[in-house]
Amino acid sequence: EAGVAQSPRYKIIEKRQSVAFWCNPISGHATLYWYQQILGQGPKLLIQFQNNGVVDDSQLPKDRFSAERLKGVDSTLKIQPAKLEDSAVYLCASSLVTVTGTGGGEQYFGPGTRLTVT
Amino acid sequence: SQQGEEDPQALSIQEGENATMNCSYKTSINNLQWYRQNSGRGLVHLILIRSNEREKHSGRLRVTLDTSKKSSSLLITASRAADTASYFCATPWNQGGKLIFGQGTELSVKP
């Protein structure tokens, strides 16, 4: 079974530039998550999709971050404009759990995209 | 907000020794999960323990859960250099699947 795919693996941009990350979850996984992991910290959820609908985006800085999951499969996360504090690893994960299910099941993570904002 | 907190933040042991990491959390949970992250890689799910379980084993891993103390521990027996990684506990925030991760324990196993 193929795992969660992410690209690019690394990205270096200057502040105020824009950047986009792509994620392809495990086939059949309805739920997709984007996490931000700052060096030395645990991952923090930015946004959660159930199919192509947003379940939770309470911690997404909506003035600069946006995400979409068209057709309920692939997803893109965009930052525009980037700030220095956006330097982090952006992790995509997927799971079988549904909003109406028992919740909080195992999540499968991609390798992440390491973003450096200079 | 941070739900889980791991202790210690860093742990260095010799190959063959056991490693114990602890996690404390704040609110009621229906399960607690442990993940491993190798340097520069994504997280890998290790084990899930439900709130009605007190102990669970998987290979060299042993996880305990004490809901009265809101704490969990992860024991890795007979550690290997390949166990060098960061270990995170995670708890569900709601029924929708959102996980809240702790800060992690950085384990270094020296050959």
GROMACS .gro file of N, CA and C in nm, chain A residues 9 31 33 35 37 40-43 45 48 55-56 58-59 91 97-99 101-107 109-111 114, chain B residues 1-2 30-31 33 35 37 39-45 48 50 88 92-104:
model
  180
    9ARG      N    1   0.988   1.827  -0.094
    9ARG     CA    2   1.042   1.787   0.036
    9ARG      C    3   1.107   1.906   0.106
   31THR      N    4  -1.028   1.121   0.558
   31THR     CA    5  -0.987   1.235   0.641
   31THR      C    6  -0.842   1.272   0.614
   33TYR      N    7  -0.530   1.567   0.708
   33TYR     CA    8  -0.486   1.668   0.804
   33TYR      C    9  -0.360   1.736   0.753
   35TYR      N   10  -0.052   1.954   0.934
   35TYR     CA   11   0.009   1.994   1.060
   35TYR      C   12   0.129   2.084   1.032
   37GLN      N   13   0.490   2.175   1.216
   37GLN     CA   14   0.579   2.133   1.324
   37GLN      C   15   0.701   2.224   1.326
   40GLY      N   16   1.170   2.138   1.740
   40GLY     CA   17   1.170   2.115   1.884
   40GLY      C   18   1.032   2.103   1.946
   41GLN      N   19   0.929   2.109   1.865
   41GLN     CA   20   0.792   2.100   1.916
   41GLN      C   21   0.717   1.985   1.850
   42GLY      N   22   0.602   1.953   1.907
   42GLY     CA   23   0.516   1.854   1.846
   42GLY      C   24   0.435   1.915   1.733
   43PRO      N   25   0.379   1.832   1.647
   43PRO     CA   26   0.296   1.884   1.538
   43PRO      C   27   0.171   1.955   1.592
   45LEU      N   28  -0.206   2.092   1.461
   45LEU     CA   29  -0.302   2.082   1.351
   45LEU      C   30  -0.337   2.220   1.296
   48GLN      N   31  -0.823   2.027   0.908
   48GLN     CA   32  -0.868   1.889   0.890
   48GLN      C   33  -0.981   1.887   0.789
   55VAL      N   34  -1.341   2.027   0.841
   55VAL     CA   35  -1.394   1.989   0.972
   55VAL      C   36  -1.345   2.083   1.080
   56ASP      N   37  -1.216   2.119   1.072
   56ASP     CA   38  -1.155   2.202   1.177
   56ASP      C   39  -1.045   2.286   1.114
   58SER      N   40  -0.958   2.582   1.303
   58SER     CA   41  -0.952   2.681   1.409
   58SER      C   42  -0.812   2.738   1.432
   59GLN      N   43  -0.708   2.663   1.398
   59GLN     CA   44  -0.572   2.712   1.420
   59GLN      C   45  -0.502   2.749   1.290
   91LEU      N   46   0.346   1.887   0.769
   91LEU     CA   47   0.315   1.744   0.760
   91LEU      C   48   0.172   1.724   0.715
   97VAL      N   49  -1.072   0.755   0.989
   97VAL     CA   50  -1.174   0.798   1.083
   97VAL      C   51  -1.270   0.895   1.018
   98THR      N   52  -1.395   0.887   1.054
   98THR     CA   53  -1.494   0.981   1.003
   98THR      C   54  -1.547   1.067   1.118
   99VAL      N   55  -1.605   1.178   1.085
   99VAL     CA   56  -1.653   1.271   1.186
   99VAL      C   57  -1.758   1.204   1.274
  101GLY      N   58  -1.769   0.889   1.341
  101GLY     CA   59  -1.717   0.765   1.397
  101GLY      C   60  -1.667   0.782   1.539
  102THR      N   61  -1.590   0.687   1.584
  102THR     CA   62  -1.542   0.691   1.722
  102THR      C   63  -1.437   0.798   1.741
  103GLY      N   64  -1.373   0.839   1.632
  103GLY     CA   65  -1.280   0.950   1.642
  103GLY      C   66  -1.144   0.916   1.699
  104GLY      N   67  -1.043   0.991   1.654
  104GLY     CA   68  -0.911   0.983   1.714
  104GLY      C   69  -0.836   0.856   1.685
  105GLY      N   70  -0.854   0.797   1.568
  105GLY     CA   71  -0.781   0.676   1.534
  105GLY      C   72  -0.644   0.705   1.480
  106GLU      N   73  -0.577   0.600   1.438
  106GLU     CA   74  -0.441   0.608   1.389
  106GLU      C   75  -0.433   0.697   1.265
  107GLN      N   76  -0.329   0.779   1.262
  107GLN     CA   77  -0.306   0.865   1.146
  107GLN      C   78  -0.177   0.822   1.078
  109PHE      N   79   0.128   0.947   0.835
  109PHE     CA   80   0.193   1.072   0.799
  109PHE      C   81   0.280   1.058   0.674
  110GLY      N   82   0.287   1.167   0.599
  110GLY     CA   83   0.382   1.177   0.490
  110GLY      C   84   0.517   1.222   0.543
  111PRO      N   85   0.619   1.232   0.457
  111PRO     CA   86   0.754   1.268   0.501
  111PRO      C   87   0.769   1.415   0.538
  114ARG      N   88   0.993   2.061   0.442
  114ARG     CA   89   1.066   2.154   0.530
  114ARG      C   90   1.073   2.289   0.462
  119SER      N   91  -0.389   2.464   2.228
  119SER     CA   92  -0.337   2.439   2.362
  119SER      C   93  -0.272   2.301   2.362
  120GLN      N   94  -0.172   2.284   2.446
  120GLN     CA   95  -0.098   2.159   2.454
  120GLN      C   96  -0.173   2.064   2.546
  148ASN      N   97  -1.055   0.911   2.503
  148ASN     CA   98  -1.101   0.776   2.475
  148ASN      C   99  -0.987   0.685   2.430
  149ASN      N  100  -0.873   0.748   2.394
  149ASN     CA  101  -0.755   0.668   2.366
  149ASN      C  102  -0.632   0.759   2.373
  151GLN      N  103  -0.225   0.773   2.198
  151GLN     CA  104  -0.140   0.712   2.096
  151GLN      C  105   0.004   0.757   2.113
  153TYR      N  106   0.367   0.798   1.890
  153TYR     CA  107   0.425   0.805   1.757
  153TYR      C  108   0.576   0.822   1.769
  155GLN      N  109   0.924   0.965   1.551
  155GLN     CA  110   0.968   1.047   1.439
  155GLN      C  111   1.120   1.041   1.430
  157SER      N  112   1.472   1.157   1.255
  157SER     CA  113   1.517   1.289   1.213
  157SER      C  114   1.486   1.313   1.065
  158GLY      N  115   1.416   1.424   1.037
  158GLY     CA  116   1.387   1.460   0.899
  158GLY      C  117   1.279   1.378   0.833
  159ARG      N  118   1.207   1.302   0.912
  159ARG     CA  119   1.104   1.216   0.854
  159ARG      C  120   0.967   1.247   0.913
  160GLY      N  121   0.864   1.183   0.859
  160GLY     CA  122   0.730   1.198   0.914
  160GLY      C  123   0.712   1.111   1.037
  161LEU      N  124   0.597   1.121   1.098
  161LEU     CA  125   0.568   1.043   1.218
  161LEU      C  126   0.515   0.905   1.181
  162VAL      N  127   0.551   0.808   1.264
  162VAL     CA  128   0.504   0.671   1.246
  162VAL      C  129   0.427   0.629   1.369
  163HIS      N  130   0.307   0.578   1.348
  163HIS     CA  131   0.224   0.534   1.459
  163HIS      C  132   0.285   0.408   1.521
  166LEU      N  133  -0.169   0.230   2.004
  166LEU     CA  134  -0.286   0.301   2.054
  166LEU      C  135  -0.340   0.223   2.172
  168ARG      N  136  -0.657   0.220   2.453
  168ARG     CA  137  -0.789   0.276   2.478
  168ARG      C  138  -0.806   0.308   2.626
  206PHE      N  139   0.645   1.090   2.054
  206PHE     CA  140   0.536   1.181   2.089
  206PHE      C  141   0.414   1.102   2.137
  210PRO      N  142  -0.680   1.236   2.131
  210PRO     CA  143  -0.786   1.295   2.049
  210PRO      C  144  -0.847   1.416   2.117
  211TRP      N  145  -0.879   1.516   2.038
  211TRP     CA  146  -0.939   1.637   2.094
  211TRP      C  147  -1.091   1.629   2.093
  212ASN      N  148  -1.143   1.561   1.992
  212ASN     CA  149  -1.288   1.549   1.978
  212ASN      C  150  -1.319   1.422   1.902
  213GLN      N  151  -1.444   1.402   1.864
  213GLN     CA  152  -1.483   1.282   1.793
  213GLN      C  153  -1.443   1.287   1.646
  214GLY      N  154  -1.392   1.400   1.600
  214GLY     CA  155  -1.362   1.416   1.459
  214GLY      C  156  -1.225   1.367   1.417
  215GLY      N  157  -1.145   1.322   1.511
  215GLY     CA  158  -1.015   1.266   1.476
  215GLY      C  159  -0.896   1.354   1.502
  216LYS      N  160  -0.919   1.481   1.536
  216LYS     CA  161  -0.807   1.572   1.562
  216LYS      C  162  -0.724   1.520   1.677
  217LEU      N  163  -0.592   1.517   1.659
  217LEU     CA  164  -0.499   1.475   1.764
  217LEU      C  165  -0.421   1.595   1.816
  218ILE      N  166  -0.399   1.596   1.946
  218ILE     CA  167  -0.315   1.696   2.009
  218ILE      C  168  -0.186   1.626   2.052
  219PHE      N  169  -0.074   1.675   2.004
  219PHE     CA  170   0.055   1.614   2.031
  219PHE      C  171   0.128   1.687   2.143
  220GLY      N  172   0.207   1.611   2.217
  220GLY     CA  173   0.296   1.671   2.316
  220GLY      C  174   0.423   1.722   2.250
  221GLN      N  175   0.515   1.769   2.332
  221GLN     CA  176   0.641   1.827   2.282
  221GLN      C  177   0.740   1.720   2.241
  222GLY      N  178   0.723   1.600   2.290
  222GLY     CA  179   0.810   1.491   2.250
  222GLY      C  180   0.927   1.466   2.343
   0.00000   0.00000   0.00000
